[in-house]
CSV table of C-alpha atoms in Angstrom, one decimal:
chain,number,residue,atom,x,y,z
T,1,MET,CA,0.0,0.0,0.0
T,2,SER,CA,1.4,3.4,-0.9
T,3,GLN,CA,1.1,6.3,1.4
T,4,LEU,CA,-0.2,9.6,0.1
T,5,LYS,CA,1.1,12.9,1.6
T,6,ALA,CA,-1.3,15.8,1.6
T,7,ALA,CA,-0.9,19.5,2.3
T,8,PHE,CA,-3.5,22.2,2.7
T,9,TYR,CA,-3.0,25.6,1.1
T,10,ASN,CA,-5.1,28.8,1.2
T,11,ALA,CA,-5.2,32.0,-0.6
T,12,SER,CA,-7.1,35.3,-0.4
T,13,VAL,CA,-7.5,38.1,-2.8
T,14,GLY,CA,-9.6,41.3,-2.8
T,15,GLN,CA,-10.0,44.8,-1.4
T,16,GLY,CA,-12.3,46.7,0.9
T,17,SER,CA,-15.3,44.5,1.8
T,18,ASP,CA,-14.9,42.3,-1.3
T,19,TRP,CA,-12.7,39.3,-0.6
T,20,VAL,CA,-12.4,35.8,-1.9
T,21,TYR,CA,-10.9,33.1,0.4
T,22,ALA,CA,-9.8,29.9,-1.2
T,23,ALA,CA,-8.8,26.7,0.4
T,24,GLY,CA,-7.6,23.4,-1.1
T,25,MET,CA,-5.9,20.2,-0.4
T,26,CYS,CA,-3.0,19.1,-2.5
T,27,ILE,CA,-2.2,15.4,-2.6
T,28,GLN,CA,1.5,15.1,-3.4
T,29,GLY,CA,2.1,12.4,-6.0
T,30,ALA,CA,4.7,11.8,-8.7
T,31,GLU,CA,3.3,14.7,-10.8
T,32,ALA,CA,2.3,17.2,-8.0
T,33,LYS,CA,4.8,19.7,-6.7
T,34,PRO,CA,3.9,21.9,-3.7
T,35,LYS,CA,4.5,25.2,-5.5
T,36,VAL,CA,2.5,24.1,-8.5
T,37,CYS,CA,-0.4,23.1,-6.3
T,38,SER,CA,-0.4,26.3,-4.2
T,39,ASN,CA,-0.2,28.4,-7.4
T,40,CYS,CA,-3.2,26.5,-8.7
T,41,ILE,CA,-5.2,27.4,-5.6
T,42,ASP,CA,-4.1,31.0,-5.8
T,43,LEU,CA,-5.1,31.2,-9.5
T,44,ALA,CA,-8.5,29.6,-8.7
T,45,SER,CA,-9.2,32.4,-6.2
T,46,HIS,CA,-8.8,35.0,-8.9
T,47,GLU,CA,-10.9,32.9,-11.3
T,48,VAL,CA,-13.8,32.7,-8.9
T,49,ILE,CA,-13.9,36.6,-8.8
T,50,GLU,CA,-14.3,36.6,-12.6
T,51,SER,CA,-16.6,33.6,-12.9
T,52,CYS,CA,-18.9,34.4,-10.0
T,53,PRO,CA,-19.3,38.2,-9.7
T,54,ASN,CA,-21.6,39.6,-7.1
T,55,GLN,CA,-22.0,36.2,-5.4
T,56,THR,CA,-21.3,35.2,-1.8
T,57,GLU,CA,-20.2,31.7,-2.7
T,58,GLY,CA,-18.5,30.2,-5.7
T,59,LEU,CA,-16.8,27.0,-6.8
T,60,VAL,CA,-14.2,26.6,-9.5
T,61,ARG,CA,-12.8,23.3,-10.7
T,62,PRO,CA,-9.2,23.6,-11.9
T,63,GLU,CA,-8.0,21.1,-14.4
T,64,ASN,CA,-6.5,18.8,-11.8
T,65,GLY,CA,-8.6,19.5,-8.7
T,66,ILE,CA,-11.3,21.4,-7.0
T,67,THR,CA,-11.2,24.6,-5.0
T,68,SER,CA,-13.9,26.2,-3.0
């Protein structure tokens, strides 16, 4: 049985009273690198602003994961 290592990352972006808080879990495998994973979560937080304007909740699904 192989053991998976996971790390949690978060990001926030915004100004004034308009902020997006993103959280995600990265499972480190042969292809996943911590910096790549944390960058993906950061980019997703920017994407949710564009995809879900004027909303209090949003969900984006990056190519290799899910961020909320």
